[in-house]
Amino acid sequence: MHDTTALLVELGSVILGLGLIGRFAGRVGLSPIPLYLLAGLAFGEGGLLPLGASEEFTAVGAEIGVILLLLLLGLEYSASELVTSLKTQYPSGAVDFVLNATPGAVAALLLGWGPVGAVALAGVTWISSSGVIAKVLTDLGRLGNRETPVILGVLVIEDLSMAVYLPLLTAMVAGVGFAGGSVALLIALGTVGLVLYLALRHGRLISRAVSSDNPEMLLLVVLGLTVLVAGVAQELKVSAAVGAFLVGIALSGEVAEGARKLLTPLRDLFAAVFFVFFGLSTNPAEIPPVLLPAALLAITTVFTKIATGWYAAKRAGIGSRGRWRAGGTLVARGEFSIVIAGLAVATEPRIGPIATAYVLILVIAGPLTARWTQPVAARIEAWRAGKARAAGKDRAGSGRSGGSGDSGGSGDSGVEAGSVRPEPVAAQGDLAPAADQA
């Protein structure tokens, strides 16, 4: 079969399959993300029917999918809201780092990987998947929920932290000295600071320059600008996802609203391609040997991420239900974890399989915890409350039975009790009809 023909057949089959999978997931009330990943595993290297002709196109489509996911996420909030979120959420960011980076670092040291492996695996377990979480929030209709700004605040701090973390990890992997690592770090921080400054000070001018009454022109300009900034950010070791997110923050008003409407269908298409590509790039045969340590690490960091979201939502004054939803939503890991593992695999090859298995577990579990953490927590709280009420009734019943036994032992006990603890007038009046009836 001709290469172009094979590409069209494979690509058409993949997109049609994604559509059918998405419809099935919608009917059963689940997010389609885990099904997209399993489909990628089935048709990737070592799967049931490997696809080769469309691999390059799928890789590019996956990159565009992450960029569009983060762009649309940024369009939901203004630059001032971002700054407010950073000011209010930085303690939550510190808790997030301590709770979720520590398990990865400890696991790497126990496995004998050394400092580079410890720093890399700490990053893998620390950073949540902004792409997966953005899709989950959209699928579950939670973009307007009170806890969503808290979730986004934690994600923004994590994503912006990559501007510090990735240059440092790159320098450690390359064996660059302190001076070389400092230069890379300064470039990254300068880029993030410049984009934030432009978004805060000149966001209206940027929106006016991008604005167009022609939907076609608006789509081309916004998409082109986003991909360009993402590429420059990636070259400067900041991350394409952060660049795309900041472009979304810089746009506001009618431009942001129009761009959301135009780009949403493209985002859904390329986001699906991203999740399928993640599965395609994973060889199922590499997963079983590292499944146990990856599963233990995943279980540990599920609870630490839920604790992070619960703490962050509590600080924002959100109720119990919103706290649990925030914690469950933050569980998923994905694109950043794979990027981090890819950087470190040259120095520590063993990190590749365990990071892949770990991310695969949590990228499947993440949408499920986002949906079910709060209902399960509510049931547990209701069960505990019912148990406490039952225990209280038992104590009250035993107290009454003990009191009646005492009064039966002495005919004067009622008078003595009255002299020691006289009843209020209202209570005596309430008891009078009962006495009359007796």
Short mmCIF file of C-alpha atoms in Angstrom, two decimals:
data_model
loop_
_atom_site.label_atom_id
_atom_site.label_comp_id
_atom_site.label_asym_id
_atom_site.label_seq_id
_atom_site.Cartn_x
_atom_site.Cartn_y
_atom_site.Cartn_z
CA MET A 1 0.00 0.00 0.00
CA HIS A 2 1.27 3.47 -0.88
CA ASP A 3 2.58 5.47 2.09
CA THR A 4 0.01 8.24 1.65
CA THR A 5 -2.80 5.73 1.29
CA ALA A 6 -1.69 3.89 4.42
CA LEU A 7 -1.50 7.19 6.31
CA LEU A 8 -5.04 8.15 5.29
CA VAL A 9 -6.46 4.72 6.12
CA GLU A 10 -4.78 4.58 9.53
CA LEU A 11 -5.58 8.17 10.40
CA GLY A 12 -9.19 7.80 9.34
CA SER A 13 -9.53 4.59 11.34
CA VAL A 14 -8.02 6.21 14.43
CA ILE A 15 -10.28 9.28 14.29
CA LEU A 16 -13.40 7.17 13.62
CA GLY A 17 -12.45 4.87 16.49
CA LEU A 18 -12.01 7.86 18.79
CA GLY A 19 -15.46 9.11 17.87
CA LEU A 20 -17.05 5.74 18.66
CA ILE A 21 -15.11 5.45 21.92
CA GLY A 22 -16.18 8.96 22.93
CA ARG A 23 -19.84 8.18 22.23
CA PHE A 24 -19.64 4.99 24.28
CA ALA A 25 -17.98 6.82 27.19
CA GLY A 26 -20.66 9.52 27.08
CA ARG A 27 -23.44 6.94 27.23
CA VAL A 28 -22.01 5.20 30.29
CA GLY A 29 -21.18 8.52 31.98
CA LEU A 30 -17.38 8.20 32.01
CA SER A 31 -14.55 10.39 30.78
CA PRO A 32 -13.17 8.97 27.50
CA ILE A 33 -9.52 9.53 28.52
CA PRO A 34 -8.84 6.02 29.95
CA LEU A 35 -10.43 4.45 26.89
CA TYR A 36 -8.30 6.59 24.56
CA LEU A 37 -5.17 5.41 26.40
CA LEU A 38 -6.15 1.76 26.24
CA ALA A 39 -6.84 2.13 22.53
CA GLY A 40 -3.35 3.57 22.10
CA LEU A 41 -1.84 0.62 23.95
CA ALA A 42 -3.74 -1.81 21.73
CA PHE A 43 -2.46 -0.24 18.51
CA GLY A 44 1.03 0.82 19.56
CA GLU A 45 4.35 -0.99 19.55
CA GLY A 46 3.83 -4.47 20.98
CA GLY A 47 0.04 -4.12 20.82
CA LEU A 48 -2.58 -6.07 18.93
CA LEU A 49 -2.27 -4.18 15.64
CA PRO A 50 0.68 -1.73 15.51
CA LEU A 51 0.20 1.41 13.42
CA GLY A 52 3.33 2.71 11.73
CA ALA A 53 2.39 5.02 8.86
CA SER A 54 0.59 7.63 10.99
CA GLU A 55 3.07 7.68 13.89
CA GLU A 56 4.79 10.95 12.95
CA PHE A 57 1.50 12.75 12.29
CA THR A 58 0.09 11.46 15.58
CA ALA A 59 3.15 12.74 17.48
CA VAL A 60 2.72 16.25 16.06
CA GLY A 61 -1.02 16.09 16.69
CA ALA A 62 -0.38 15.11 20.30
CA GLU A 63 1.85 18.17 20.81
CA ILE A 64 -0.85 20.41 19.32
CA GLY A 65 -3.41 18.72 21.58
CA VAL A 66 -1.51 19.64 24.74
CA ILE A 67 -1.00 23.19 23.48
CA LEU A 68 -4.71 23.65 22.72
CA LEU A 69 -5.76 22.16 26.04
CA LEU A 70 -3.64 24.67 27.93
CA LEU A 71 -4.61 27.57 25.65
CA LEU A 72 -8.32 26.97 26.26
CA LEU A 73 -7.64 26.65 29.96
CA GLY A 74 -5.85 30.00 29.97
CA LEU A 75 -8.70 31.66 28.08
CA GLU A 76 -11.02 30.90 31.00
CA TYR A 77 -9.18 33.32 33.31
CA SER A 78 -7.67 36.78 33.11
CA ALA A 79 -4.15 37.84 34.07
CA SER A 80 -5.38 39.56 37.23
CA GLU A 81 -7.13 36.35 38.31
CA LEU A 82 -3.89 34.47 37.69
CA VAL A 83 -1.88 36.83 39.91
CA THR A 84 -4.53 36.67 42.63
CA SER A 85 -4.43 32.88 42.45
CA LEU A 86 -0.63 32.84 42.74
CA LYS A 87 -0.73 35.16 45.75
CA THR A 88 -3.33 33.09 47.56
CA GLN A 89 -2.16 29.61 46.54
CA TYR A 90 1.61 29.72 47.12
CA PRO A 91 1.32 27.95 50.52
CA SER A 92 -0.68 25.22 48.77
CA GLY A 93 2.07 25.00 46.16
CA ALA A 94 4.65 24.42 48.88
CA VAL A 95 2.50 21.70 50.47
CA ASP A 96 2.01 20.16 47.02
CA PHE A 97 5.77 19.99 46.47
CA VAL A 98 6.55 18.46 49.87
CA LEU A 99 3.76 15.88 49.82
CA ASN A 100 4.15 14.73 46.22
CA ALA A 101 7.82 15.15 45.31
CA THR A 102 9.06 13.40 48.45
CA PRO A 103 7.63 9.91 47.64
CA GLY A 104 9.33 9.91 44.23
CA ALA A 105 12.68 11.03 45.60
CA VAL A 106 12.58 8.48 48.42
CA ALA A 107 11.60 5.67 46.03
CA ALA A 108 14.47 6.52 43.66
CA LEU A 109 17.01 6.53 46.49
CA LEU A 110 15.70 3.20 47.78
CA LEU A 111 16.11 1.78 44.27
CA GLY A 112 19.71 3.03 44.21
CA TRP A 113 19.29 5.52 41.37
CA GLY A 114 21.39 8.34 42.79
CA PRO A 115 20.78 12.12 42.85
CA VAL A 116 19.76 12.56 39.19
CA GLY A 117 17.26 9.72 39.39
CA ALA A 118 15.89 11.06 42.68
CA VAL A 119 15.36 14.56 41.28
CA ALA A 120 13.78 13.18 38.11
CA LEU A 121 11.37 10.75 39.82
CA ALA A 122 10.46 13.47 42.32
CA GLY A 123 9.33 15.59 39.38
CA VAL A 124 7.41 12.68 37.86
CA THR A 125 5.36 12.19 41.04
CA TRP A 126 5.03 15.90 41.82
CA ILE A 127 3.52 17.41 38.68
CA SER A 128 -0.12 16.81 37.85
CA SER A 129 -1.24 16.62 34.23
CA SER A 130 -2.67 19.99 33.25
CA GLY A 131 -3.85 18.50 29.96
CA VAL A 132 -5.72 15.58 31.52
CA ILE A 133 -7.20 17.73 34.28
CA ALA A 134 -8.35 20.40 31.82
CA LYS A 135 -10.16 17.71 29.83
CA VAL A 136 -11.66 16.16 32.97
CA LEU A 137 -12.96 19.52 34.20
CA THR A 138 -14.59 20.09 30.82
CA ASP A 139 -16.05 16.58 30.60
CA LEU A 140 -17.53 16.78 34.11
CA GLY A 141 -18.88 20.32 33.58
CA ARG A 142 -16.94 21.75 36.53
CA LEU A 143 -15.30 24.81 34.97
CA GLY A 144 -17.74 27.03 36.88
CA ASN A 145 -17.38 25.27 40.24
CA ARG A 146 -16.03 27.16 43.25
CA GLU A 147 -13.10 24.76 43.66
CA THR A 148 -11.96 25.06 40.03
CA PRO A 149 -9.91 28.29 40.55
CA VAL A 150 -8.15 26.52 43.43
CA ILE A 151 -7.31 23.55 41.19
CA LEU A 152 -6.07 25.88 38.47
CA GLY A 153 -4.02 27.84 41.01
CA VAL A 154 -2.19 24.68 42.07
CA LEU A 155 -1.69 23.67 38.41
CA VAL A 156 -0.38 27.11 37.47
CA ILE A 157 2.14 27.03 40.31
CA GLU A 158 3.26 23.57 39.20
CA ASP A 159 3.53 24.59 35.55
CA LEU A 160 5.42 27.77 36.33
CA SER A 161 7.68 25.79 38.68
CA MET A 162 8.78 23.85 35.61
CA ALA A 163 10.57 27.03 34.51
CA VAL A 164 12.88 26.45 37.47
CA TYR A 165 12.84 22.67 37.64
CA LEU A 166 13.45 21.70 33.99
CA PRO A 167 16.60 23.81 33.50
CA LEU A 168 18.03 22.43 36.75
CA LEU A 169 17.28 18.84 35.78
CA THR A 170 18.71 19.39 32.29
CA ALA A 171 21.92 20.77 33.80
CA MET A 172 22.20 17.79 36.18
CA VAL A 173 21.66 15.29 33.36
CA ALA A 174 24.22 17.02 31.13
CA GLY A 175 26.72 17.37 33.95
CA VAL A 176 26.88 21.13 33.40
CA GLY A 177 28.47 23.16 36.15
CA PHE A 178 26.79 25.68 38.40
CA ALA A 179 27.41 28.59 36.00
CA GLY A 180 25.81 26.86 33.00
CA GLY A 181 22.79 25.80 35.01
CA SER A 182 22.36 29.32 36.39
CA VAL A 183 22.34 30.85 32.89
CA ALA A 184 19.65 28.42 31.70
CA LEU A 185 17.60 29.14 34.80
CA LEU A 186 17.84 32.92 34.35
CA ILE A 187 16.74 32.67 30.71
CA ALA A 188 13.72 30.58 31.68
CA LEU A 189 12.70 32.87 34.54
CA GLY A 190 13.15 35.93 32.35
CA THR A 191 10.88 34.47 29.68
CA VAL A 192 8.10 33.68 32.15
CA GLY A 193 8.42 37.11 33.76
CA LEU A 194 8.26 38.87 30.39
CA VAL A 195 5.14 37.02 29.29
CA LEU A 196 3.43 37.68 32.61
CA TYR A 197 4.35 41.37 32.41
CA LEU A 198 2.91 41.65 28.90
CA ALA A 199 -0.25 39.85 29.95
CA LEU A 200 -0.78 42.10 32.97
CA ARG A 201 0.21 45.46 31.49
CA HIS A 202 -0.64 45.15 27.83
CA GLY A 203 -3.25 42.42 27.66
CA ARG A 204 -5.85 44.77 26.13
CA LEU A 205 -3.45 45.89 23.42
CA ILE A 206 -2.65 42.28 22.58
CA SER A 207 -6.34 41.41 22.43
CA ARG A 208 -7.01 44.42 20.19
CA ALA A 209 -4.21 43.43 17.83
CA VAL A 210 -5.50 39.85 17.60
CA SER A 211 -9.19 40.77 17.38
CA SER A 212 -11.06 40.29 14.10
CA ASP A 213 -14.70 40.22 13.05
CA ASN A 214 -13.85 37.44 10.62
CA PRO A 215 -13.87 34.08 12.47
CA GLU A 216 -11.39 32.60 9.99
CA MET A 217 -8.85 35.36 10.59
CA LEU A 218 -9.32 35.17 14.36
CA LEU A 219 -8.78 31.41 14.33
CA LEU A 220 -5.62 31.64 12.23
CA VAL A 221 -4.08 34.48 14.23
CA VAL A 222 -4.81 32.99 17.68
CA LEU A 223 -3.70 29.50 16.68
CA GLY A 224 -0.57 30.75 14.93
CA LEU A 225 0.39 33.02 17.84
CA THR A 226 -0.13 30.22 20.34
CA VAL A 227 1.95 27.66 18.46
CA LEU A 228 4.70 30.24 17.86
CA VAL A 229 4.91 31.22 21.54
CA ALA A 230 4.77 27.56 22.58
CA GLY A 231 7.66 26.75 20.26
CA VAL A 232 9.77 29.64 21.55
CA ALA A 233 8.97 28.65 25.15
CA GLN A 234 9.98 25.06 24.44
CA GLU A 235 13.27 26.20 22.92
CA LEU A 236 13.98 28.27 26.03
CA LYS A 237 13.26 25.25 28.28
CA VAL A 238 10.14 26.85 29.75
CA SER A 239 7.63 24.30 28.33
CA ALA A 240 5.31 24.70 25.38
CA ALA A 241 2.31 24.09 27.66
CA VAL A 242 3.22 27.04 29.90
CA GLY A 243 3.67 29.27 26.85
CA ALA A 244 0.26 28.32 25.48
CA PHE A 245 -1.36 28.87 28.87
CA LEU A 246 0.14 32.34 29.16
CA VAL A 247 -1.09 33.25 25.66
CA GLY A 248 -4.59 32.35 26.82
CA ILE A 249 -4.14 34.52 29.90
CA ALA A 250 -3.00 37.46 27.74
CA LEU A 251 -6.19 37.42 25.66
CA SER A 252 -9.35 38.73 27.24
CA GLY A 253 -12.86 40.00 26.57
CA GLU A 254 -14.62 39.28 23.29
CA VAL A 255 -11.43 37.93 21.72
CA ALA A 256 -11.14 35.24 24.41
CA GLU A 257 -14.81 34.35 24.07
CA GLY A 258 -14.62 34.12 20.27
CA ALA A 259 -11.42 32.08 20.39
CA ARG A 260 -13.00 29.63 22.85
CA LYS A 261 -15.91 28.95 20.52
CA LEU A 262 -13.68 28.48 17.47
CA LEU A 263 -10.96 26.39 19.10
CA THR A 264 -13.05 24.06 21.26
CA PRO A 265 -13.72 21.49 18.48
CA LEU A 266 -10.05 21.52 17.48
CA ARG A 267 -9.02 21.09 21.10
CA ASP A 268 -11.27 18.07 21.53
CA LEU A 269 -9.89 16.42 18.38
CA PHE A 270 -6.20 16.96 19.09
CA ALA A 271 -6.58 16.24 22.81
CA ALA A 272 -7.95 12.83 21.91
CA VAL A 273 -4.96 12.33 19.60
CA PHE A 274 -2.63 13.26 22.47
CA PHE A 275 -4.02 10.58 24.77
CA VAL A 276 -3.94 7.97 22.02
CA PHE A 277 -0.33 8.88 21.20
CA PHE A 278 0.61 8.43 24.86
CA GLY A 279 -0.69 4.89 24.62
CA LEU A 280 0.92 4.30 21.21
CA SER A 281 4.35 5.26 22.56
CA THR A 282 4.15 2.74 25.40
CA ASN A 283 5.17 -0.88 24.85
CA PRO A 284 2.84 -3.06 26.93
CA ALA A 285 5.63 -5.65 27.42
CA GLU A 286 7.67 -3.15 29.50
CA ILE A 287 4.92 -2.59 32.05
CA PRO A 288 4.58 -5.92 33.98
CA PRO A 289 8.13 -6.04 35.46
CA VAL A 290 7.75 -2.61 37.08
CA LEU A 291 4.04 -2.73 37.77
CA LEU A 292 4.29 -3.45 41.51
CA PRO A 293 6.64 -0.56 42.48
CA ALA A 294 4.78 1.76 40.10
CA ALA A 295 1.44 0.75 41.65
CA LEU A 296 2.71 1.29 45.20
CA LEU A 297 4.05 4.70 44.24
CA ALA A 298 0.78 5.54 42.49
CA ILE A 299 -1.35 4.55 45.49
CA THR A 300 0.81 6.65 47.80
CA THR A 301 0.65 9.74 45.61
CA VAL A 302 -3.09 9.38 45.02
CA PHE A 303 -3.58 10.06 48.72
CA THR A 304 -0.96 12.82 48.85
CA LYS A 305 -2.57 14.62 45.88
CA ILE A 306 -6.03 14.31 47.41
CA ALA A 307 -4.60 15.77 50.63
CA THR A 308 -3.05 18.61 48.62
CA GLY A 309 -6.32 19.53 46.93
CA TRP A 310 -8.26 19.22 50.17
CA TYR A 311 -5.82 21.55 51.95
CA ALA A 312 -5.80 24.10 49.12
CA ALA A 313 -9.60 24.18 48.93
CA LYS A 314 -9.90 24.47 52.70
CA ARG A 315 -7.59 27.51 52.67
CA ALA A 316 -9.92 29.10 50.09
CA GLY A 317 -12.94 28.61 52.36
CA ILE A 318 -14.60 25.96 50.20
CA GLY A 319 -16.92 23.40 51.76
CA SER A 320 -16.26 19.72 52.34
CA ARG A 321 -17.68 18.51 49.01
CA GLY A 322 -15.59 20.97 47.01
CA ARG A 323 -12.46 20.03 48.96
CA TRP A 324 -12.81 16.37 48.06
CA ARG A 325 -13.55 17.22 44.41
CA ALA A 326 -10.43 19.37 44.25
CA GLY A 327 -8.27 16.61 45.71
CA GLY A 328 -9.63 13.92 43.41
CA THR A 329 -9.22 16.11 40.33
CA LEU A 330 -5.50 16.73 40.95
CA VAL A 331 -4.54 13.02 40.95
CA ALA A 332 -3.81 12.55 37.22
CA ARG A 333 -0.22 12.71 35.94
CA GLY A 334 0.67 12.89 32.27
CA GLU A 335 2.57 15.05 29.81
CA PHE A 336 5.04 16.73 32.19
CA SER A 337 5.89 13.45 33.89
CA ILE A 338 6.74 11.88 30.54
CA VAL A 339 8.85 14.91 29.55
CA ILE A 340 10.78 14.69 32.83
CA ALA A 341 11.38 10.97 32.46
CA GLY A 342 12.52 11.51 28.86
CA LEU A 343 15.14 14.01 29.99
CA ALA A 344 16.56 11.69 32.65
CA VAL A 345 16.42 8.38 30.77
CA ALA A 346 19.85 8.89 29.19
CA THR A 347 21.45 9.05 32.64
CA GLU A 348 19.12 6.63 34.43
CA PRO A 349 17.51 4.21 31.89
CA ARG A 350 15.49 2.43 34.58
CA ILE A 351 13.30 5.49 35.07
CA GLY A 352 11.61 5.04 31.66
CA PRO A 353 9.51 1.90 32.28
CA ILE A 354 8.52 2.77 35.86
CA ALA A 355 7.55 6.33 34.89
CA THR A 356 5.48 5.01 31.98
CA ALA A 357 3.66 2.48 34.18
CA TYR A 358 3.16 5.06 36.94
CA VAL A 359 1.73 7.68 34.59
CA LEU A 360 -0.44 5.14 32.81
CA ILE A 361 -1.96 4.05 36.13
CA LEU A 362 -2.69 7.60 37.25
CA VAL A 363 -3.79 8.95 33.89
CA ILE A 364 -6.44 6.21 33.94
CA ALA A 365 -7.20 6.59 37.66
CA GLY A 366 -7.25 10.41 37.55
CA PRO A 367 -10.62 10.83 35.77
CA LEU A 368 -12.09 8.17 38.06
CA THR A 369 -10.87 9.84 41.27
CA ALA A 370 -12.10 13.20 39.96
CA ARG A 371 -15.56 11.73 39.58
CA TRP A 372 -15.80 9.44 42.61
CA THR A 373 -13.62 10.87 45.43
CA GLN A 374 -16.31 13.23 46.71
CA PRO A 375 -19.21 10.71 46.61
CA VAL A 376 -17.09 8.06 48.36
CA ALA A 377 -15.94 10.58 50.99
CA ALA A 378 -19.56 11.69 51.52
CA ARG A 379 -20.63 8.08 52.11
CA ILE A 380 -17.80 7.50 54.57
CA GLU A 381 -18.66 10.71 56.43
CA ALA A 382 -22.35 9.74 56.54
CA TRP A 383 -21.44 6.28 57.85
CA ARG A 384 -19.21 7.76 60.54
CA ALA A 385 -21.90 10.28 61.52
CA GLY A 386 -24.50 7.50 61.74
CA LYS A 387 -22.17 5.40 63.85
CA ALA A 388 -21.53 8.38 66.17
CA ARG A 389 -25.29 9.00 66.52
CA ALA A 390 -25.89 5.33 67.30
CA ALA A 391 -23.16 5.40 69.96
CA GLY A 392 -24.69 8.55 71.45
CA LYS A 393 -28.12 6.92 71.66
CA ASP A 394 -26.61 3.88 73.34
CA ARG A 395 -24.90 6.07 75.94
CA ALA A 396 -28.09 8.04 76.53
CA GLY A 397 -30.12 4.83 76.92
CA SER A 398 -27.68 3.34 79.40
CA GLY A 399 -27.71 6.60 81.36
CA ARG A 400 -31.51 6.58 81.62
CA SER A 401 -31.64 2.95 82.69
CA GLY A 402 -29.00 3.62 85.34
CA GLY A 403 -30.97 6.62 86.64
CA SER A 404 -34.24 4.65 86.96
CA GLY A 405 -32.43 1.91 88.90
CA ASP A 406 -31.17 4.48 91.42
CA SER A 407 -34.64 5.97 91.99
CA GLY A 408 -36.11 2.51 92.50
CA GLY A 409 -33.62 1.94 95.32
CA SER A 410 -34.88 4.88 97.46
CA GLY A 411 -38.39 6.22 97.86
CA ASP A 412 -37.09 9.70 98.75
CA SER A 413 -34.73 9.96 95.81
CA GLY A 414 -37.08 12.16 93.75
CA VAL A 415 -37.35 14.73 96.55
CA GLU A 416 -33.61 14.67 97.11
CA ALA A 417 -32.98 15.18 93.45
CA GLY A 418 -35.36 18.09 93.40
CA SER A 419 -33.62 19.74 96.34
CA VAL A 420 -30.22 19.33 94.74
CA ARG A 421 -31.17 20.26 91.13
CA PRO A 422 -34.47 22.23 91.05
CA GLU A 423 -36.24 22.09 87.68
CA PRO A 424 -36.83 25.36 85.79
CA VAL A 425 -40.36 26.77 85.97
CA ALA A 426 -40.98 26.13 82.27
CA ALA A 427 -39.91 22.51 82.58
CA GLN A 428 -42.23 21.99 85.59
CA GLY A 429 -45.09 23.48 83.65
CA ASP A 430 -44.37 21.18 80.74
CA LEU A 431 -44.44 18.18 83.07
CA ALA A 432 -47.73 19.14 84.79
CA PRO A 433 -50.10 17.72 82.13
CA ALA A 434 -48.23 14.43 82.17
CA ALA A 435 -48.68 14.28 85.95
CA ASP A 436 -52.38 15.01 85.58
CA GLN A 437 -52.71 12.23 83.03
CA ALA A 438 -50.92 9.87 85.35
#
